Structure formats: structure tokens, C-alpha cells
């Protein structure tokens, strides 16, 4: 059920995550574009384009009258992508949390706006870690925001979507006593100890 307080907390956490992501991208200007990332199907350049493209699509959806996401494949990364991420975060900040009360349309399908927002927080926490780890940059989202994603993500990581040949790699076992970031990336199919 849509909860203004919960969506406000998610919106704030997403804004902070995106600002940190922008800093990572700017700080990774000398990272080789073909550098590997923990998201094994993407090198640095491809993952950066994926992140900026989908953030643009989601932002266009939340800020448009019809709540329809734009085409992420039509987006080009300018420079490091950092300024694009900051501008998109500012656009989202203007309309959230109220915009999350309406479904977000992606092509012919739609999902509740609050679910889409929680999905974005999770995705950008994990992809932020992917890019930061590939570039040797720090990545430290707030534990409270990570715990929120740890609560949300299992509902998305069903057998239809996680495993070999699927959207998400199989979960990597991580001790329950591990830090929340390690548990989240492990749940999302990454080895928390991955190095380039």
C-alpha cells in the first residue's frame, strides 16, 4: 500500500544514492571504457550507458503527464555522465514522492510507482557499487537505505528472473552477519570481494 512516509524515505535515499553515483562517475574519468565490472555482461562503458539510459527513462516517466518512460537506448552519455545523473536527480526531486502515487508505464506494461521507486533505489545502489568497484572508488550508501533494499529485492528476485541466462545472476552466499552492502550485492548475484 502506498505510504507517503515510506516513499519520502525512499525518495531521499535515492537522491543521495544518485549524487554519490555522479561523484563516482566523475572520479572514474580515467577508468578504461572496456574495464570489467562485477556485472559480468557489461564492461564499464556499457554499464555506464545502461545506468544513465535507464535513469533518464525512469525520470521521464515520473516527470511526464502520462507517466510513460522514454527509450533508454536513445540516450547518449555526455562526458563522464556525472552531470547527467545530477540533473536527473534534481528533476526527480521536484516531483517525488507525489509522482510515485501513480503507476509508472514501461512500454506496454506498468508497475506501481512506489514499487518502481524502490526498484530504482536497489538497482542504483547495486550498479553504483558495480561502477565504483570497477573504478576503484569508494561506495557507501546509508545502512538504513541498504536494509530497505534488502527487504524489497527478494520479491523481485524470483526464479523467473534470477539464475543462469536470466536478468540477474544467481545469488552469492554471504554470511548474515556481513555488512548490509555485502549482503545486498551478494543477493543481487555479485561477489562482494570482486576485484578488477
PDB file of C-alpha atoms in Angstrom:
ATOM      1  CA  UNK A   1       0.000   0.000   0.000  1.00  0.00           C
ATOM      2  CA  UNK A   2       1.255   3.476  -0.901  1.00  0.00           C
ATOM      3  CA  UNK A   3       2.754   5.177   2.156  1.00  0.00           C
ATOM      4  CA  UNK A   4       3.828   8.805   1.917  1.00  0.00           C
ATOM      5  CA  UNK A   5       6.376   8.430   4.707  1.00  0.00           C
ATOM      6  CA  UNK A   6       7.955   5.316   3.224  1.00  0.00           C
ATOM      7  CA  UNK A   7       8.092   6.817  -0.255  1.00  0.00           C
ATOM      8  CA  UNK A   8       9.571  10.017   1.162  1.00  0.00           C
ATOM      9  CA  UNK A   9      12.319   7.955   2.803  1.00  0.00           C
ATOM     10  CA  UNK A  10      12.923   6.029  -0.432  1.00  0.00           C
ATOM     11  CA  UNK A  11      13.000   9.241  -2.479  1.00  0.00           C
ATOM     12  CA  UNK A  12      15.538  10.802  -0.115  1.00  0.00           C
ATOM     13  CA  UNK A  13      17.710   7.679  -0.188  1.00  0.00           C
ATOM     14  CA  UNK A  14      17.549   7.549  -3.995  1.00  0.00           C
ATOM     15  CA  UNK A  15      18.569  11.198  -4.255  1.00  0.00           C
ATOM     16  CA  UNK A  16      21.583  10.584  -2.018  1.00  0.00           C
ATOM     17  CA  UNK A  17      22.491   7.446  -3.976  1.00  0.00           C
ATOM     18  CA  UNK A  18      22.332   9.271  -7.303  1.00  0.00           C
ATOM     19  CA  UNK A  19      24.511  12.123  -6.041  1.00  0.00           C
ATOM     20  CA  UNK A  20      27.087   9.565  -4.902  1.00  0.00           C
ATOM     21  CA  UNK A  21      26.829   7.826  -8.272  1.00  0.00           C
ATOM     22  CA  UNK A  22      27.518  11.112 -10.065  1.00  0.00           C
ATOM     23  CA  UNK A  23      30.638  11.581  -7.941  1.00  0.00           C
ATOM     24  CA  UNK A  24      31.785   8.041  -8.767  1.00  0.00           C
ATOM     25  CA  UNK A  25      31.349   8.670 -12.488  1.00  0.00           C
ATOM     26  CA  UNK A  26      33.281  11.933 -12.328  1.00  0.00           C
ATOM     27  CA  UNK A  27      36.028  10.290 -10.296  1.00  0.00           C
ATOM     28  CA  UNK A  28      36.267   7.433 -12.784  1.00  0.00           C
ATOM     29  CA  UNK A  29      37.184   9.603 -15.762  1.00  0.00           C
ATOM     30  CA  UNK A  30      40.454   7.727 -16.261  1.00  0.00           C
ATOM     31  CA  UNK A  31      38.892   4.244 -15.969  1.00  0.00           C
ATOM     32  CA  UNK A  32      39.330   2.323 -19.254  1.00  0.00           C
ATOM     33  CA  UNK A  33      35.993   2.105 -21.044  1.00  0.00           C
ATOM     34  CA  UNK A  34      36.469  -1.621 -21.562  1.00  0.00           C
ATOM     35  CA  UNK A  35      37.318  -2.267 -17.894  1.00  0.00           C
ATOM     36  CA  UNK A  36      35.432  -5.262 -16.467  1.00  0.00           C
ATOM     37  CA  UNK A  37      32.739  -4.763 -13.842  1.00  0.00           C
ATOM     38  CA  UNK A  38      31.144  -7.099 -11.284  1.00  0.00           C
ATOM     39  CA  UNK A  39      28.073  -7.045 -13.554  1.00  0.00           C
ATOM     40  CA  UNK A  40      29.761  -9.591 -15.794  1.00  0.00           C
ATOM     41  CA  UNK A  41      27.825  -8.957 -19.007  1.00  0.00           C
ATOM     42  CA  UNK A  42      28.763  -5.258 -19.009  1.00  0.00           C
ATOM     43  CA  UNK A  43      32.118  -3.527 -19.254  1.00  0.00           C
ATOM     44  CA  UNK A  44      32.465  -0.064 -17.695  1.00  0.00           C
ATOM     45  CA  UNK A  45      31.311   1.877 -20.741  1.00  0.00           C
ATOM     46  CA  UNK A  46      28.290  -0.350 -21.381  1.00  0.00           C
ATOM     47  CA  UNK A  47      27.196  -0.367 -17.743  1.00  0.00           C
ATOM     48  CA  UNK A  48      27.550   3.415 -17.505  1.00  0.00           C
ATOM     49  CA  UNK A  49      25.358   3.798 -20.612  1.00  0.00           C
ATOM     50  CA  UNK A  50      22.825   1.350 -19.135  1.00  0.00           C
ATOM     51  CA  UNK A  51      22.685   3.276 -15.866  1.00  0.00           C
ATOM     52  CA  UNK A  52      22.352   6.719 -17.468  1.00  0.00           C
ATOM     53  CA  UNK A  53      19.907   5.490 -20.110  1.00  0.00           C
ATOM     54  CA  UNK A  54      17.516   3.834 -17.678  1.00  0.00           C
ATOM     55  CA  UNK A  55      17.749   6.669 -15.170  1.00  0.00           C
ATOM     56  CA  UNK A  56      16.713   9.019 -17.974  1.00  0.00           C
ATOM     57  CA  UNK A  57      13.842   6.717 -18.936  1.00  0.00           C
ATOM     58  CA  UNK A  58      12.560   6.413 -15.366  1.00  0.00           C
ATOM     59  CA  UNK A  59      12.904  10.150 -14.755  1.00  0.00           C
ATOM     60  CA  UNK A  60      10.995  10.947 -17.944  1.00  0.00           C
ATOM     61  CA  UNK A  61       8.273   8.585 -16.768  1.00  0.00           C
ATOM     62  CA  UNK A  62       7.954  10.103 -13.312  1.00  0.00           C
ATOM     63  CA  UNK A  63       8.008  13.671 -14.653  1.00  0.00           C
ATOM     64  CA  UNK A  64       5.665  13.277 -17.659  1.00  0.00           C
ATOM     65  CA  UNK A  65       1.898  13.679 -17.623  1.00  0.00           C
ATOM     66  CA  UNK A  66       1.322  10.164 -18.967  1.00  0.00           C
ATOM     67  CA  UNK A  67       3.977   8.528 -16.729  1.00  0.00           C
ATOM     68  CA  UNK A  68       5.449   6.767 -19.757  1.00  0.00           C
ATOM     69  CA  UNK A  69       9.160   6.004 -19.638  1.00  0.00           C
ATOM     70  CA  UNK A  70      11.225   7.069 -22.622  1.00  0.00           C
ATOM     71  CA  UNK A  71      13.559   4.819 -24.608  1.00  0.00           C
ATOM     72  CA  UNK A  72      16.739   4.199 -22.591  1.00  0.00           C
ATOM     73  CA  UNK A  73      18.564   3.112 -25.730  1.00  0.00           C
ATOM     74  CA  UNK A  74      18.176   6.567 -27.246  1.00  0.00           C
ATOM     75  CA  UNK A  75      20.326   8.189 -24.551  1.00  0.00           C
ATOM     76  CA  UNK A  76      23.988   9.044 -25.105  1.00  0.00           C
ATOM     77  CA  UNK A  77      26.385   9.565 -22.217  1.00  0.00           C
ATOM     78  CA  UNK A  78      27.889  13.054 -22.185  1.00  0.00           C
ATOM     79  CA  UNK A  79      31.395  13.212 -20.744  1.00  0.00           C
ATOM     80  CA  UNK A  80      31.576  11.107 -17.596  1.00  0.00           C
ATOM     81  CA  UNK A  81      27.790  11.033 -17.227  1.00  0.00           C
ATOM     82  CA  UNK A  82      28.070  12.624 -13.790  1.00  0.00           C
ATOM     83  CA  UNK A  83      26.341  15.878 -14.716  1.00  0.00           C
ATOM     84  CA  UNK A  84      23.520  13.953 -16.408  1.00  0.00           C
ATOM     85  CA  UNK A  85      22.920  11.929 -13.264  1.00  0.00           C
ATOM     86  CA  UNK A  86      22.876  15.090 -11.118  1.00  0.00           C
ATOM     87  CA  UNK A  87      20.387  16.805 -13.437  1.00  0.00           C
ATOM     88  CA  UNK A  88      18.131  13.740 -13.444  1.00  0.00           C
ATOM     89  CA  UNK A  89      18.307  13.519  -9.660  1.00  0.00           C
ATOM     90  CA  UNK A  90      17.203  17.162  -9.453  1.00  0.00           C
ATOM     91  CA  UNK A  91      14.282  16.522 -11.815  1.00  0.00           C
ATOM     92  CA  UNK A  92      13.154  13.564  -9.721  1.00  0.00           C
ATOM     93  CA  UNK A  93      13.494  15.544  -6.512  1.00  0.00           C
ATOM     94  CA  UNK A  94      10.937  18.078  -7.799  1.00  0.00           C
ATOM     95  CA  UNK A  95       8.167  15.513  -8.374  1.00  0.00           C
ATOM     96  CA  UNK A  96       8.811  12.843  -5.741  1.00  0.00           C
ATOM     97  CA  UNK A  97       7.311  11.431  -3.610  1.00  0.00           C
ATOM     98  CA  UNK A  98       3.939  12.553  -5.044  1.00  0.00           C
ATOM     99  CA  UNK A  99       4.649  11.169  -8.534  1.00  0.00           C
ATOM    100  CA  UNK A 100       5.134   7.691  -7.048  1.00  0.00           C
ATOM    101  CA  UNK A 101       1.411   7.563  -6.246  1.00  0.00           C
ATOM    102  CA  UNK A 102       0.760   6.854  -9.940  1.00  0.00           C
ATOM    103  CA  UNK A 103       1.798   3.748 -11.911  1.00  0.00           C
ATOM    104  CA  UNK A 104       4.967   4.055 -13.985  1.00  0.00           C
ATOM    105  CA  UNK A 105       4.494   2.871 -17.571  1.00  0.00           C
ATOM    106  CA  UNK A 106       7.315   0.980 -19.287  1.00  0.00           C
ATOM    107  CA  UNK A 107       6.318   0.139 -22.838  1.00  0.00           C
ATOM    108  CA  UNK A 108       3.049  -1.789 -22.752  1.00  0.00           C
ATOM    109  CA  UNK A 109       3.331  -2.668 -19.071  1.00  0.00           C
ATOM    110  CA  UNK A 110       3.096  -0.705 -15.846  1.00  0.00           C
ATOM    111  CA  UNK A 111       4.101  -1.075 -12.234  1.00  0.00           C
ATOM    112  CA  UNK A 112       3.037   0.784  -9.118  1.00  0.00           C
ATOM    113  CA  UNK A 113       5.055   3.955  -8.755  1.00  0.00           C
ATOM    114  CA  UNK A 114       6.189   3.115  -5.232  1.00  0.00           C
ATOM    115  CA  UNK A 115       7.448  -0.277  -6.426  1.00  0.00           C
ATOM    116  CA  UNK A 116       9.313   1.359  -9.309  1.00  0.00           C
ATOM    117  CA  UNK A 117      10.924   3.784  -6.896  1.00  0.00           C
ATOM    118  CA  UNK A 118      12.089   1.001  -4.568  1.00  0.00           C
ATOM    119  CA  UNK A 119      13.389  -0.906  -7.586  1.00  0.00           C
ATOM    120  CA  UNK A 120      15.382   2.137  -8.668  1.00  0.00           C
ATOM    121  CA  UNK A 121      16.933   2.552  -5.241  1.00  0.00           C
ATOM    122  CA  UNK A 122      18.016  -1.088  -5.213  1.00  0.00           C
ATOM    123  CA  UNK A 123      19.281  -1.026  -8.801  1.00  0.00           C
ATOM    124  CA  UNK A 124      21.321   2.146  -8.350  1.00  0.00           C
ATOM    125  CA  UNK A 125      22.779   1.009  -5.047  1.00  0.00           C
ATOM    126  CA  UNK A 126      23.991  -2.171  -6.752  1.00  0.00           C
ATOM    127  CA  UNK A 127      25.018  -0.659 -10.087  1.00  0.00           C
ATOM    128  CA  UNK A 128      26.706   2.163  -8.199  1.00  0.00           C
ATOM    129  CA  UNK A 129      28.739  -0.475  -6.395  1.00  0.00           C
ATOM    130  CA  UNK A 130      29.486  -2.176  -9.743  1.00  0.00           C
ATOM    131  CA  UNK A 131      30.872   1.026 -11.229  1.00  0.00           C
ATOM    132  CA  UNK A 132      32.674   2.108  -8.078  1.00  0.00           C
ATOM    133  CA  UNK A 133      34.326  -1.269  -7.664  1.00  0.00           C
ATOM    134  CA  UNK A 134      35.399  -1.330 -11.332  1.00  0.00           C
ATOM    135  CA  UNK A 135      36.911   2.155 -10.953  1.00  0.00           C
ATOM    136  CA  UNK A 136      38.466   1.583  -7.525  1.00  0.00           C
ATOM    137  CA  UNK A 137      36.236   4.260  -5.983  1.00  0.00           C
ATOM    138  CA  UNK A 138      34.508   4.246  -2.560  1.00  0.00           C
ATOM    139  CA  UNK A 139      30.808   3.368  -2.343  1.00  0.00           C
ATOM    140  CA  UNK A 140      28.979   3.614   0.974  1.00  0.00           C
ATOM    141  CA  UNK A 141      25.185   4.076   0.889  1.00  0.00           C
ATOM    142  CA  UNK A 142      23.479   4.531   4.248  1.00  0.00           C
ATOM    143  CA  UNK A 143      22.815   1.266   6.061  1.00  0.00           C
ATOM    144  CA  UNK A 144      19.140   2.179   6.506  1.00  0.00           C
ATOM    145  CA  UNK A 145      18.714   2.545   2.728  1.00  0.00           C
ATOM    146  CA  UNK A 146      20.534  -0.722   2.108  1.00  0.00           C
ATOM    147  CA  UNK A 147      18.320  -2.508   4.637  1.00  0.00           C
ATOM    148  CA  UNK A 148      15.246  -1.172   2.815  1.00  0.00           C
ATOM    149  CA  UNK A 149      16.562  -2.681  -0.426  1.00  0.00           C
ATOM    150  CA  UNK A 150      17.367  -5.953   1.315  1.00  0.00           C
ATOM    151  CA  UNK A 151      13.721  -6.095   2.313  1.00  0.00           C
ATOM    152  CA  UNK A 152      12.479  -5.179  -1.174  1.00  0.00           C
ATOM    153  CA  UNK A 153      14.792  -7.097  -3.514  1.00  0.00           C
ATOM    154  CA  UNK A 154      13.797 -10.701  -2.670  1.00  0.00           C
ATOM    155  CA  UNK A 155      10.313 -10.012  -4.022  1.00  0.00           C
ATOM    156  CA  UNK A 156      11.854  -9.172  -7.401  1.00  0.00           C
ATOM    157  CA  UNK A 157      14.467 -11.942  -7.436  1.00  0.00           C
ATOM    158  CA  UNK A 158      12.098 -14.780  -8.238  1.00  0.00           C
ATOM    159  CA  UNK A 159      13.279 -17.961 -10.020  1.00  0.00           C
ATOM    160  CA  UNK A 160      11.944 -16.491 -13.277  1.00  0.00           C
ATOM    161  CA  UNK A 161      14.426 -13.623 -13.077  1.00  0.00           C
ATOM    162  CA  UNK A 162      17.461 -14.963 -11.227  1.00  0.00           C
ATOM    163  CA  UNK A 163      19.862 -17.675 -12.321  1.00  0.00           C
ATOM    164  CA  UNK A 164      21.945 -18.683 -15.314  1.00  0.00           C
ATOM    165  CA  UNK A 165      20.887 -16.923 -18.504  1.00  0.00           C
ATOM    166  CA  UNK A 166      18.391 -14.675 -16.697  1.00  0.00           C
ATOM    167  CA  UNK A 167      18.260 -10.971 -15.863  1.00  0.00           C
ATOM    168  CA  UNK A 168      20.066 -11.491 -12.555  1.00  0.00           C
ATOM    169  CA  UNK A 169      22.886 -13.895 -11.787  1.00  0.00           C
ATOM    170  CA  UNK A 170      22.339 -16.440  -9.050  1.00  0.00           C
ATOM    171  CA  UNK A 171      22.779 -15.110  -5.522  1.00  0.00           C
ATOM    172  CA  UNK A 172      26.234 -15.391  -3.978  1.00  0.00           C
ATOM    173  CA  UNK A 173      26.143 -16.774  -0.412  1.00  0.00           C
ATOM    174  CA  UNK A 174      27.063 -14.091   2.113  1.00  0.00           C
ATOM    175  CA  UNK A 175      27.030 -14.515   5.921  1.00  0.00           C
ATOM    176  CA  UNK A 176      24.026 -12.982   7.678  1.00  0.00           C
ATOM    177  CA  UNK A 177      26.496 -11.082   9.850  1.00  0.00           C
ATOM    178  CA  UNK A 178      28.100  -9.369   6.832  1.00  0.00           C
ATOM    179  CA  UNK A 179      27.602  -5.617   6.272  1.00  0.00           C
ATOM    180  CA  UNK A 180      24.347  -4.685   4.508  1.00  0.00           C
ATOM    181  CA  UNK A 181      26.126  -3.673   1.292  1.00  0.00           C
ATOM    182  CA  UNK A 182      27.843  -7.064   1.041  1.00  0.00           C
ATOM    183  CA  UNK A 183      24.534  -8.823   1.669  1.00  0.00           C
ATOM    184  CA  UNK A 184      22.748  -6.740  -0.964  1.00  0.00           C
ATOM    185  CA  UNK A 185      25.308  -7.252  -3.716  1.00  0.00           C
ATOM    186  CA  UNK A 186      25.510 -10.954  -2.864  1.00  0.00           C
ATOM    187  CA  UNK A 187      21.739 -11.267  -3.042  1.00  0.00           C
ATOM    188  CA  UNK A 188      21.900  -9.493  -6.410  1.00  0.00           C
ATOM    189  CA  UNK A 189      24.354 -12.008  -7.860  1.00  0.00           C
ATOM    190  CA  UNK A 190      27.684 -10.318  -7.168  1.00  0.00           C
ATOM    191  CA  UNK A 191      30.698 -11.469  -5.205  1.00  0.00           C
ATOM    192  CA  UNK A 192      31.269  -8.795  -2.538  1.00  0.00           C
ATOM    193  CA  UNK A 193      35.000  -9.483  -2.759  1.00  0.00           C
ATOM    194  CA  UNK A 194      35.177  -8.923  -6.540  1.00  0.00           C
ATOM    195  CA  UNK A 195      38.215  -7.025  -7.788  1.00  0.00           C
ATOM    196  CA  UNK A 196      39.126  -5.984 -11.312  1.00  0.00           C
TER     197      UNK A 196
END
